[in-house]
C-alpha cells in the first residue's frame, strides 16, 4: 500500500559537479537550501543583498552582483511588489518606511517571465554555459490570506512553467512547492509557525534535489567530505590533550588529500 503521493522530478539535461560555483537568489527558502550547499563546500553565493521575494527583485540582485555561476537557482516567493510612489520603481526592501510612500501591486504572469528572463540573459552574458533552476517557495504568506497566497503561487507556477518552455535546456524546474504540499502533507514537516518547512522537510528536499541534479562525482565527494565535516564539528572535552591533537592532525591530512583529489574544494 502507498500512503502518500510521490512528486515526479524530471531529470535535467545537465548535472551539478562537486564544489560547483553557484548562485542562490530568492525567498528565505533559497537561504535554507543555499546554506546546505555551502556546508557541502559548493562555492555558493546566497542572497548577497538579502532575501528577495519577487521576480523583479531577483533580477535586481542578479544585476547588482558580479557572480558568474555555472548554476543559478531562483526561488520565487510572491508576485506582490512594492512601488515607491516618488520614483515609480519597484523596491526590494521598504526599509521600514511608512506604507503611504508605496503602492502594492501584483505582477502578471508575463511580467514575472519578463523579469526572470532578463535575469537569465544577464547570467548568460557572463557565462555561456550557465544553467538556471527555478522553483517556487512552499512557504505560504498568511498576510495575503490563504486564498490570496494560493493565487500568488499560481501566478508564479505558471510563470515558471512558461520560462522553462521558452528556454529549453537553459532553465529547468524543481518542484519544491509540490514536494512540501503534496508529499509532506503533515504539520510535523513544518516549523513552529506552521508556515515554514521544518529542518526535516528541508533535508528531505535536499535529498531529492541531490538525487536529481548531482553528478556521480558530486555524490562521491559529499560522501567523502561527510566524515571530515563531522570531525571538524566535533567539540572535545579536552582540546589540549595529545589524543585530540593527533585526531586533528589526521583529519587535516585527510582534508589535504581531498583537496588534491577535488581541486575546487576549499575549507
PDB file of C-alpha atoms in Angstrom:
ATOM      1  CA  UNK A   1       0.000   0.000   0.000  1.00  0.00           C
ATOM      2  CA  UNK A   2       1.133   3.544  -0.741  1.00  0.00           C
ATOM      3  CA  UNK A   3       0.248   6.101   1.925  1.00  0.00           C
ATOM      4  CA  UNK A   4       1.449   9.250   0.204  1.00  0.00           C
ATOM      5  CA  UNK A   5       1.637  10.783  -3.238  1.00  0.00           C
ATOM      6  CA  UNK A   6       5.083  10.992  -4.805  1.00  0.00           C
ATOM      7  CA  UNK A   7       6.114  14.007  -6.850  1.00  0.00           C
ATOM      8  CA  UNK A   8       7.807  13.164 -10.139  1.00  0.00           C
ATOM      9  CA  UNK A   9      11.040  15.115 -10.658  1.00  0.00           C
ATOM     10  CA  UNK A  10      12.087  15.491 -14.274  1.00  0.00           C
ATOM     11  CA  UNK A  11      15.749  14.781 -14.920  1.00  0.00           C
ATOM     12  CA  UNK A  12      17.568  17.904 -16.146  1.00  0.00           C
ATOM     13  CA  UNK A  13      19.817  17.967 -19.192  1.00  0.00           C
ATOM     14  CA  UNK A  14      22.861  18.797 -17.049  1.00  0.00           C
ATOM     15  CA  UNK A  15      24.494  17.708 -13.804  1.00  0.00           C
ATOM     16  CA  UNK A  16      25.984  19.629 -10.898  1.00  0.00           C
ATOM     17  CA  UNK A  17      29.551  18.652 -10.147  1.00  0.00           C
ATOM     18  CA  UNK A  18      31.423  18.816  -6.821  1.00  0.00           C
ATOM     19  CA  UNK A  19      32.231  22.287  -5.482  1.00  0.00           C
ATOM     20  CA  UNK A  20      30.450  23.993  -8.392  1.00  0.00           C
ATOM     21  CA  UNK A  21      30.193  27.775  -8.452  1.00  0.00           C
ATOM     22  CA  UNK A  22      26.540  28.557  -7.742  1.00  0.00           C
ATOM     23  CA  UNK A  23      24.204  31.487  -7.093  1.00  0.00           C
ATOM     24  CA  UNK A  24      21.041  31.314  -4.976  1.00  0.00           C
ATOM     25  CA  UNK A  25      18.594  34.200  -5.145  1.00  0.00           C
ATOM     26  CA  UNK A  26      15.062  34.425  -3.830  1.00  0.00           C
ATOM     27  CA  UNK A  27      12.932  33.857  -0.777  1.00  0.00           C
ATOM     28  CA  UNK A  28      14.089  32.599   2.614  1.00  0.00           C
ATOM     29  CA  UNK A  29      13.691  29.094   1.206  1.00  0.00           C
ATOM     30  CA  UNK A  30      16.663  29.921  -1.051  1.00  0.00           C
ATOM     31  CA  UNK A  31      18.577  30.807   2.114  1.00  0.00           C
ATOM     32  CA  UNK A  32      17.786  27.407   3.647  1.00  0.00           C
ATOM     33  CA  UNK A  33      18.822  25.388   0.605  1.00  0.00           C
ATOM     34  CA  UNK A  34      21.788  27.628  -0.209  1.00  0.00           C
ATOM     35  CA  UNK A  35      23.133  27.247   3.314  1.00  0.00           C
ATOM     36  CA  UNK A  36      23.155  23.477   2.869  1.00  0.00           C
ATOM     37  CA  UNK A  37      25.119  23.795  -0.375  1.00  0.00           C
ATOM     38  CA  UNK A  38      27.708  25.926   1.407  1.00  0.00           C
ATOM     39  CA  UNK A  39      28.005  23.303   4.139  1.00  0.00           C
ATOM     40  CA  UNK A  40      28.754  20.730   1.436  1.00  0.00           C
ATOM     41  CA  UNK A  41      31.505  23.009   0.085  1.00  0.00           C
ATOM     42  CA  UNK A  42      29.869  24.180  -3.098  1.00  0.00           C
ATOM     43  CA  UNK A  43      31.137  27.639  -3.978  1.00  0.00           C
ATOM     44  CA  UNK A  44      27.735  29.163  -3.339  1.00  0.00           C
ATOM     45  CA  UNK A  45      26.730  32.815  -3.183  1.00  0.00           C
ATOM     46  CA  UNK A  46      23.421  33.057  -1.304  1.00  0.00           C
ATOM     47  CA  UNK A  47      21.190  36.153  -1.458  1.00  0.00           C
ATOM     48  CA  UNK A  48      24.120  38.610  -1.400  1.00  0.00           C
ATOM     49  CA  UNK A  49      21.793  41.591  -0.933  1.00  0.00           C
ATOM     50  CA  UNK A  50      19.265  39.944   1.325  1.00  0.00           C
ATOM     51  CA  UNK A  51      16.144  37.873   0.759  1.00  0.00           C
ATOM     52  CA  UNK A  52      14.315  38.689  -2.488  1.00  0.00           C
ATOM     53  CA  UNK A  53      10.717  37.536  -2.732  1.00  0.00           C
ATOM     54  CA  UNK A  54       9.523  38.550  -6.203  1.00  0.00           C
ATOM     55  CA  UNK A  55      10.891  38.154  -9.769  1.00  0.00           C
ATOM     56  CA  UNK A  56      11.715  41.854 -10.150  1.00  0.00           C
ATOM     57  CA  UNK A  57      13.867  41.831  -7.026  1.00  0.00           C
ATOM     58  CA  UNK A  58      15.558  38.620  -8.172  1.00  0.00           C
ATOM     59  CA  UNK A  59      16.534  40.466 -11.359  1.00  0.00           C
ATOM     60  CA  UNK A  60      17.851  43.396  -9.311  1.00  0.00           C
ATOM     61  CA  UNK A  61      20.133  41.080  -7.322  1.00  0.00           C
ATOM     62  CA  UNK A  62      21.461  39.367 -10.448  1.00  0.00           C
ATOM     63  CA  UNK A  63      22.209  42.760 -11.994  1.00  0.00           C
ATOM     64  CA  UNK A  64      23.965  44.043  -8.868  1.00  0.00           C
ATOM     65  CA  UNK A  65      26.101  41.014  -8.145  1.00  0.00           C
ATOM     66  CA  UNK A  66      29.191  40.202 -10.169  1.00  0.00           C
ATOM     67  CA  UNK A  67      28.684  36.461  -9.783  1.00  0.00           C
ATOM     68  CA  UNK A  68      29.133  34.352 -12.905  1.00  0.00           C
ATOM     69  CA  UNK A  69      27.965  30.935 -11.691  1.00  0.00           C
ATOM     70  CA  UNK A  70      27.758  27.701 -13.611  1.00  0.00           C
ATOM     71  CA  UNK A  71      24.420  27.020 -11.909  1.00  0.00           C
ATOM     72  CA  UNK A  72      21.905  29.533 -10.521  1.00  0.00           C
ATOM     73  CA  UNK A  73      18.770  28.788  -8.526  1.00  0.00           C
ATOM     74  CA  UNK A  74      15.880  31.269  -8.365  1.00  0.00           C
ATOM     75  CA  UNK A  75      13.289  30.668  -5.649  1.00  0.00           C
ATOM     76  CA  UNK A  76      10.062  32.607  -6.261  1.00  0.00           C
ATOM     77  CA  UNK A  77       8.154  33.640  -3.154  1.00  0.00           C
ATOM     78  CA  UNK A  78       5.430  36.037  -4.313  1.00  0.00           C
ATOM     79  CA  UNK A  79       4.267  38.118  -7.255  1.00  0.00           C
ATOM     80  CA  UNK A  80       3.468  41.063  -4.961  1.00  0.00           C
ATOM     81  CA  UNK A  81       5.745  44.083  -5.374  1.00  0.00           C
ATOM     82  CA  UNK A  82       6.004  47.486  -3.711  1.00  0.00           C
ATOM     83  CA  UNK A  83       6.433  50.572  -5.882  1.00  0.00           C
ATOM     84  CA  UNK A  84       7.941  53.737  -4.454  1.00  0.00           C
ATOM     85  CA  UNK A  85       5.399  56.420  -5.363  1.00  0.00           C
ATOM     86  CA  UNK A  86       8.056  59.117  -5.721  1.00  0.00           C
ATOM     87  CA  UNK A  87      10.000  57.301  -8.447  1.00  0.00           C
ATOM     88  CA  UNK A  88       7.659  54.615  -9.752  1.00  0.00           C
ATOM     89  CA  UNK A  89      10.362  51.989  -9.184  1.00  0.00           C
ATOM     90  CA  UNK A  90       9.912  48.577  -7.618  1.00  0.00           C
ATOM     91  CA  UNK A  91      11.850  48.454  -4.357  1.00  0.00           C
ATOM     92  CA  UNK A  92      13.457  45.341  -2.917  1.00  0.00           C
ATOM     93  CA  UNK A  93      13.060  46.459   0.676  1.00  0.00           C
ATOM     94  CA  UNK A  94      10.775  49.106   2.127  1.00  0.00           C
ATOM     95  CA  UNK A  95      13.407  49.750   4.836  1.00  0.00           C
ATOM     96  CA  UNK A  96      10.649  50.283   7.435  1.00  0.00           C
ATOM     97  CA  UNK A  97       9.491  53.461   5.708  1.00  0.00           C
ATOM     98  CA  UNK A  98       5.785  54.445   6.029  1.00  0.00           C
ATOM     99  CA  UNK A  99       3.307  52.389   3.993  1.00  0.00           C
ATOM    100  CA  UNK A 100       1.854  55.581   2.455  1.00  0.00           C
ATOM    101  CA  UNK A 101       5.069  56.037   0.439  1.00  0.00           C
ATOM    102  CA  UNK A 102       4.421  52.836  -1.523  1.00  0.00           C
ATOM    103  CA  UNK A 103       1.833  51.232  -3.730  1.00  0.00           C
ATOM    104  CA  UNK A 104       1.475  47.470  -3.616  1.00  0.00           C
ATOM    105  CA  UNK A 105       0.516  45.601  -6.764  1.00  0.00           C
ATOM    106  CA  UNK A 106       0.727  42.123  -8.255  1.00  0.00           C
ATOM    107  CA  UNK A 107       2.880  41.195 -11.232  1.00  0.00           C
ATOM    108  CA  UNK A 108       1.196  39.346 -14.089  1.00  0.00           C
ATOM    109  CA  UNK A 109       2.467  36.029 -15.417  1.00  0.00           C
ATOM    110  CA  UNK A 110       4.108  37.741 -18.391  1.00  0.00           C
ATOM    111  CA  UNK A 111       5.742  40.370 -16.176  1.00  0.00           C
ATOM    112  CA  UNK A 112       7.205  37.631 -13.957  1.00  0.00           C
ATOM    113  CA  UNK A 113       8.530  35.793 -17.022  1.00  0.00           C
ATOM    114  CA  UNK A 114       9.974  39.047 -18.346  1.00  0.00           C
ATOM    115  CA  UNK A 115      11.928  39.841 -15.187  1.00  0.00           C
ATOM    116  CA  UNK A 116      13.183  36.275 -14.811  1.00  0.00           C
ATOM    117  CA  UNK A 117      14.119  36.057 -18.482  1.00  0.00           C
ATOM    118  CA  UNK A 118      16.194  39.227 -18.186  1.00  0.00           C
ATOM    119  CA  UNK A 119      17.953  37.740 -15.150  1.00  0.00           C
ATOM    120  CA  UNK A 120      18.781  34.625 -17.160  1.00  0.00           C
ATOM    121  CA  UNK A 121      20.115  36.776 -20.002  1.00  0.00           C
ATOM    122  CA  UNK A 122      22.403  38.683 -17.635  1.00  0.00           C
ATOM    123  CA  UNK A 123      23.890  35.426 -16.371  1.00  0.00           C
ATOM    124  CA  UNK A 124      24.289  34.034 -19.893  1.00  0.00           C
ATOM    125  CA  UNK A 125      26.164  37.212 -20.816  1.00  0.00           C
ATOM    126  CA  UNK A 126      28.662  36.447 -18.054  1.00  0.00           C
ATOM    127  CA  UNK A 127      28.955  32.716 -18.637  1.00  0.00           C
ATOM    128  CA  UNK A 128      27.662  30.923 -21.718  1.00  0.00           C
ATOM    129  CA  UNK A 129      27.310  27.504 -20.063  1.00  0.00           C
ATOM    130  CA  UNK A 130      25.205  28.733 -17.118  1.00  0.00           C
ATOM    131  CA  UNK A 131      22.147  26.674 -16.220  1.00  0.00           C
ATOM    132  CA  UNK A 132      19.247  28.097 -14.219  1.00  0.00           C
ATOM    133  CA  UNK A 133      16.947  26.178 -11.900  1.00  0.00           C
ATOM    134  CA  UNK A 134      13.681  27.855 -10.964  1.00  0.00           C
ATOM    135  CA  UNK A 135      11.485  26.786  -8.090  1.00  0.00           C
ATOM    136  CA  UNK A 136       8.536  28.178  -6.159  1.00  0.00           C
ATOM    137  CA  UNK A 137       8.843  28.554  -2.413  1.00  0.00           C
ATOM    138  CA  UNK A 138       6.443  26.295  -0.482  1.00  0.00           C
ATOM    139  CA  UNK A 139       6.063  28.946   2.232  1.00  0.00           C
ATOM    140  CA  UNK A 140       2.561  30.415   2.320  1.00  0.00           C
ATOM    141  CA  UNK A 141       2.048  34.111   3.030  1.00  0.00           C
ATOM    142  CA  UNK A 142      -0.623  34.406   5.699  1.00  0.00           C
ATOM    143  CA  UNK A 143      -0.748  38.208   5.394  1.00  0.00           C
ATOM    144  CA  UNK A 144      -2.424  37.850   1.963  1.00  0.00           C
ATOM    145  CA  UNK A 145      -4.960  35.404   3.358  1.00  0.00           C
ATOM    146  CA  UNK A 146      -4.515  31.774   2.365  1.00  0.00           C
ATOM    147  CA  UNK A 147      -6.659  32.138  -0.765  1.00  0.00           C
ATOM    148  CA  UNK A 148      -4.656  35.194  -1.790  1.00  0.00           C
ATOM    149  CA  UNK A 149      -1.427  33.330  -1.108  1.00  0.00           C
ATOM    150  CA  UNK A 150      -2.552  30.473  -3.346  1.00  0.00           C
ATOM    151  CA  UNK A 151      -3.439  32.906  -6.145  1.00  0.00           C
ATOM    152  CA  UNK A 152       0.047  34.416  -5.879  1.00  0.00           C
ATOM    153  CA  UNK A 153       1.665  30.977  -6.006  1.00  0.00           C
ATOM    154  CA  UNK A 154      -0.467  30.087  -9.028  1.00  0.00           C
ATOM    155  CA  UNK A 155       0.909  33.062 -10.946  1.00  0.00           C
ATOM    156  CA  UNK A 156       4.465  32.064 -10.030  1.00  0.00           C
ATOM    157  CA  UNK A 157       3.913  28.428 -11.012  1.00  0.00           C
ATOM    158  CA  UNK A 158       2.535  29.442 -14.397  1.00  0.00           C
ATOM    159  CA  UNK A 159       5.398  31.909 -14.888  1.00  0.00           C
ATOM    160  CA  UNK A 160       7.995  29.261 -14.001  1.00  0.00           C
ATOM    161  CA  UNK A 161       6.414  26.804 -16.423  1.00  0.00           C
ATOM    162  CA  UNK A 162       6.400  29.379 -19.234  1.00  0.00           C
ATOM    163  CA  UNK A 163      10.033  30.326 -18.574  1.00  0.00           C
ATOM    164  CA  UNK A 164      11.113  26.680 -18.784  1.00  0.00           C
ATOM    165  CA  UNK A 165       9.186  26.140 -22.024  1.00  0.00           C
ATOM    166  CA  UNK A 166      10.645  29.283 -23.582  1.00  0.00           C
ATOM    167  CA  UNK A 167      14.226  28.363 -22.660  1.00  0.00           C
ATOM    168  CA  UNK A 168      14.558  24.589 -23.002  1.00  0.00           C
ATOM    169  CA  UNK A 169      17.932  23.237 -21.957  1.00  0.00           C
ATOM    170  CA  UNK A 170      18.829  26.513 -20.245  1.00  0.00           C
ATOM    171  CA  UNK A 171      16.171  26.603 -17.490  1.00  0.00           C
ATOM    172  CA  UNK A 172      14.734  23.683 -15.532  1.00  0.00           C
ATOM    173  CA  UNK A 173      12.077  23.472 -12.841  1.00  0.00           C
ATOM    174  CA  UNK A 174      12.474  21.823  -9.453  1.00  0.00           C
ATOM    175  CA  UNK A 175       9.138  21.120  -7.667  1.00  0.00           C
ATOM    176  CA  UNK A 176       9.891  22.189  -4.082  1.00  0.00           C
ATOM    177  CA  UNK A 177       6.398  23.673  -3.775  1.00  0.00           C
ATOM    178  CA  UNK A 178       4.770  20.413  -4.834  1.00  0.00           C
ATOM    179  CA  UNK A 179       7.003  18.262  -2.641  1.00  0.00           C
ATOM    180  CA  UNK A 180       6.017  20.106   0.531  1.00  0.00           C
ATOM    181  CA  UNK A 181       2.337  20.473  -0.321  1.00  0.00           C
ATOM    182  CA  UNK A 182       1.717  17.079  -1.954  1.00  0.00           C
ATOM    183  CA  UNK A 183       4.256  14.687  -0.420  1.00  0.00           C
ATOM    184  CA  UNK A 184       4.762  16.189   3.037  1.00  0.00           C
ATOM    185  CA  UNK A 185       1.122  16.883   3.856  1.00  0.00           C
ATOM    186  CA  UNK A 186       1.518  16.782   7.605  1.00  0.00           C
ATOM    187  CA  UNK A 187       2.168  19.523  10.158  1.00  0.00           C
ATOM    188  CA  UNK A 188       5.150  17.608  11.560  1.00  0.00           C
ATOM    189  CA  UNK A 189       7.029  18.823   8.484  1.00  0.00           C
ATOM    190  CA  UNK A 190       6.510  22.464   9.417  1.00  0.00           C
ATOM    191  CA  UNK A 191       8.259  24.798  11.840  1.00  0.00           C
ATOM    192  CA  UNK A 192       6.512  26.228  14.910  1.00  0.00           C
ATOM    193  CA  UNK A 193       4.764  28.927  12.866  1.00  0.00           C
ATOM    194  CA  UNK A 194       3.088  26.177  10.801  1.00  0.00           C
ATOM    195  CA  UNK A 195       4.092  28.026   7.627  1.00  0.00           C
ATOM    196  CA  UNK A 196       7.817  27.439   7.095  1.00  0.00           C
ATOM    197  CA  UNK A 197       9.159  23.947   6.319  1.00  0.00           C
ATOM    198  CA  UNK A 198      10.912  22.220   9.204  1.00  0.00           C
ATOM    199  CA  UNK A 199      14.575  21.259   9.134  1.00  0.00           C
ATOM    200  CA  UNK A 200      13.463  17.708   8.374  1.00  0.00           C
ATOM    201  CA  UNK A 201      11.456  18.896   5.360  1.00  0.00           C
ATOM    202  CA  UNK A 202      14.379  20.961   4.059  1.00  0.00           C
ATOM    203  CA  UNK A 203      16.645  17.922   4.479  1.00  0.00           C
ATOM    204  CA  UNK A 204      14.205  15.781   2.509  1.00  0.00           C
ATOM    205  CA  UNK A 205      14.058  18.338  -0.302  1.00  0.00           C
ATOM    206  CA  UNK A 206      17.867  18.456  -0.304  1.00  0.00           C
ATOM    207  CA  UNK A 207      17.991  14.667  -0.727  1.00  0.00           C
ATOM    208  CA  UNK A 208      15.570  14.729  -3.665  1.00  0.00           C
ATOM    209  CA  UNK A 209      17.403  17.651  -5.271  1.00  0.00           C
ATOM    210  CA  UNK A 210      20.806  15.999  -4.949  1.00  0.00           C
ATOM    211  CA  UNK A 211      19.481  12.751  -6.389  1.00  0.00           C
ATOM    212  CA  UNK A 212      18.050  14.565  -9.413  1.00  0.00           C
ATOM    213  CA  UNK A 213      20.832  17.059 -10.131  1.00  0.00           C
ATOM    214  CA  UNK A 214      24.154  15.859  -8.716  1.00  0.00           C
ATOM    215  CA  UNK A 215      26.713  14.078 -10.849  1.00  0.00           C
ATOM    216  CA  UNK A 216      28.134  10.751  -9.586  1.00  0.00           C
ATOM    217  CA  UNK A 217      31.364  12.615  -8.792  1.00  0.00           C
ATOM    218  CA  UNK A 218      29.478  15.181  -6.672  1.00  0.00           C
ATOM    219  CA  UNK A 219      27.788  12.396  -4.736  1.00  0.00           C
ATOM    220  CA  UNK A 220      31.159  10.718  -4.127  1.00  0.00           C
ATOM    221  CA  UNK A 221      32.664  13.975  -2.921  1.00  0.00           C
ATOM    222  CA  UNK A 222      29.848  14.565  -0.430  1.00  0.00           C
ATOM    223  CA  UNK A 223      30.232  11.017   0.893  1.00  0.00           C
ATOM    224  CA  UNK A 224      33.973  11.573   1.372  1.00  0.00           C
ATOM    225  CA  UNK A 225      33.511  15.032   2.887  1.00  0.00           C
ATOM    226  CA  UNK A 226      30.822  13.982   5.382  1.00  0.00           C
ATOM    227  CA  UNK A 227      33.073  12.281   7.995  1.00  0.00           C
ATOM    228  CA  UNK A 228      35.599  15.107   7.753  1.00  0.00           C
ATOM    229  CA  UNK A 229      32.867  17.690   8.250  1.00  0.00           C
ATOM    230  CA  UNK A 230      31.673  15.805  11.316  1.00  0.00           C
ATOM    231  CA  UNK A 231      35.238  15.598  12.637  1.00  0.00           C
ATOM    232  CA  UNK A 232      35.702  19.366  12.258  1.00  0.00           C
ATOM    233  CA  UNK A 233      32.420  19.959  14.069  1.00  0.00           C
ATOM    234  CA  UNK A 234      33.382  17.759  16.998  1.00  0.00           C
ATOM    235  CA  UNK A 235      33.732  19.609  20.325  1.00  0.00           C
ATOM    236  CA  UNK A 236      36.145  17.660  22.568  1.00  0.00           C
ATOM    237  CA  UNK A 237      36.066  17.621  26.345  1.00  0.00           C
ATOM    238  CA  UNK A 238      39.857  18.030  26.435  1.00  0.00           C
ATOM    239  CA  UNK A 239      41.011  20.042  23.383  1.00  0.00           C
ATOM    240  CA  UNK A 240      44.525  20.336  24.814  1.00  0.00           C
ATOM    241  CA  UNK A 241      45.053  16.565  25.016  1.00  0.00           C
ATOM    242  CA  UNK A 242      47.573  14.721  22.847  1.00  0.00           C
ATOM    243  CA  UNK A 243      44.805  12.394  21.640  1.00  0.00           C
ATOM    244  CA  UNK A 244      42.777  15.289  20.259  1.00  0.00           C
ATOM    245  CA  UNK A 245      45.806  16.882  18.617  1.00  0.00           C
ATOM    246  CA  UNK A 246      46.577  13.576  16.927  1.00  0.00           C
ATOM    247  CA  UNK A 247      42.933  13.271  15.846  1.00  0.00           C
ATOM    248  CA  UNK A 248      43.003  16.752  14.270  1.00  0.00           C
ATOM    249  CA  UNK A 249      46.360  16.125  12.575  1.00  0.00           C
ATOM    250  CA  UNK A 250      44.922  13.032  10.899  1.00  0.00           C
ATOM    251  CA  UNK A 251      41.753  14.922   9.941  1.00  0.00           C
ATOM    252  CA  UNK A 252      43.714  17.770   8.347  1.00  0.00           C
ATOM    253  CA  UNK A 253      45.848  15.265   6.451  1.00  0.00           C
ATOM    254  CA  UNK A 254      42.693  13.691   5.003  1.00  0.00           C
ATOM    255  CA  UNK A 255      41.386  17.153   4.085  1.00  0.00           C
ATOM    256  CA  UNK A 256      44.653  17.865   2.277  1.00  0.00           C
ATOM    257  CA  UNK A 257      44.259  14.639   0.328  1.00  0.00           C
ATOM    258  CA  UNK A 258      40.665  15.553  -0.519  1.00  0.00           C
ATOM    259  CA  UNK A 259      41.714  18.953  -1.864  1.00  0.00           C
ATOM    260  CA  UNK A 260      44.215  17.252  -4.203  1.00  0.00           C
ATOM    261  CA  UNK A 261      41.501  14.959  -5.483  1.00  0.00           C
ATOM    262  CA  UNK A 262      38.988  17.809  -5.945  1.00  0.00           C
ATOM    263  CA  UNK A 263      40.870  20.991  -6.979  1.00  0.00           C
ATOM    264  CA  UNK A 264      37.872  23.289  -6.390  1.00  0.00           C
ATOM    265  CA  UNK A 265      37.486  22.156  -2.785  1.00  0.00           C
ATOM    266  CA  UNK A 266      38.493  24.629  -0.079  1.00  0.00           C
ATOM    267  CA  UNK A 267      37.678  24.919   3.626  1.00  0.00           C
TER     268      UNK A 267
END
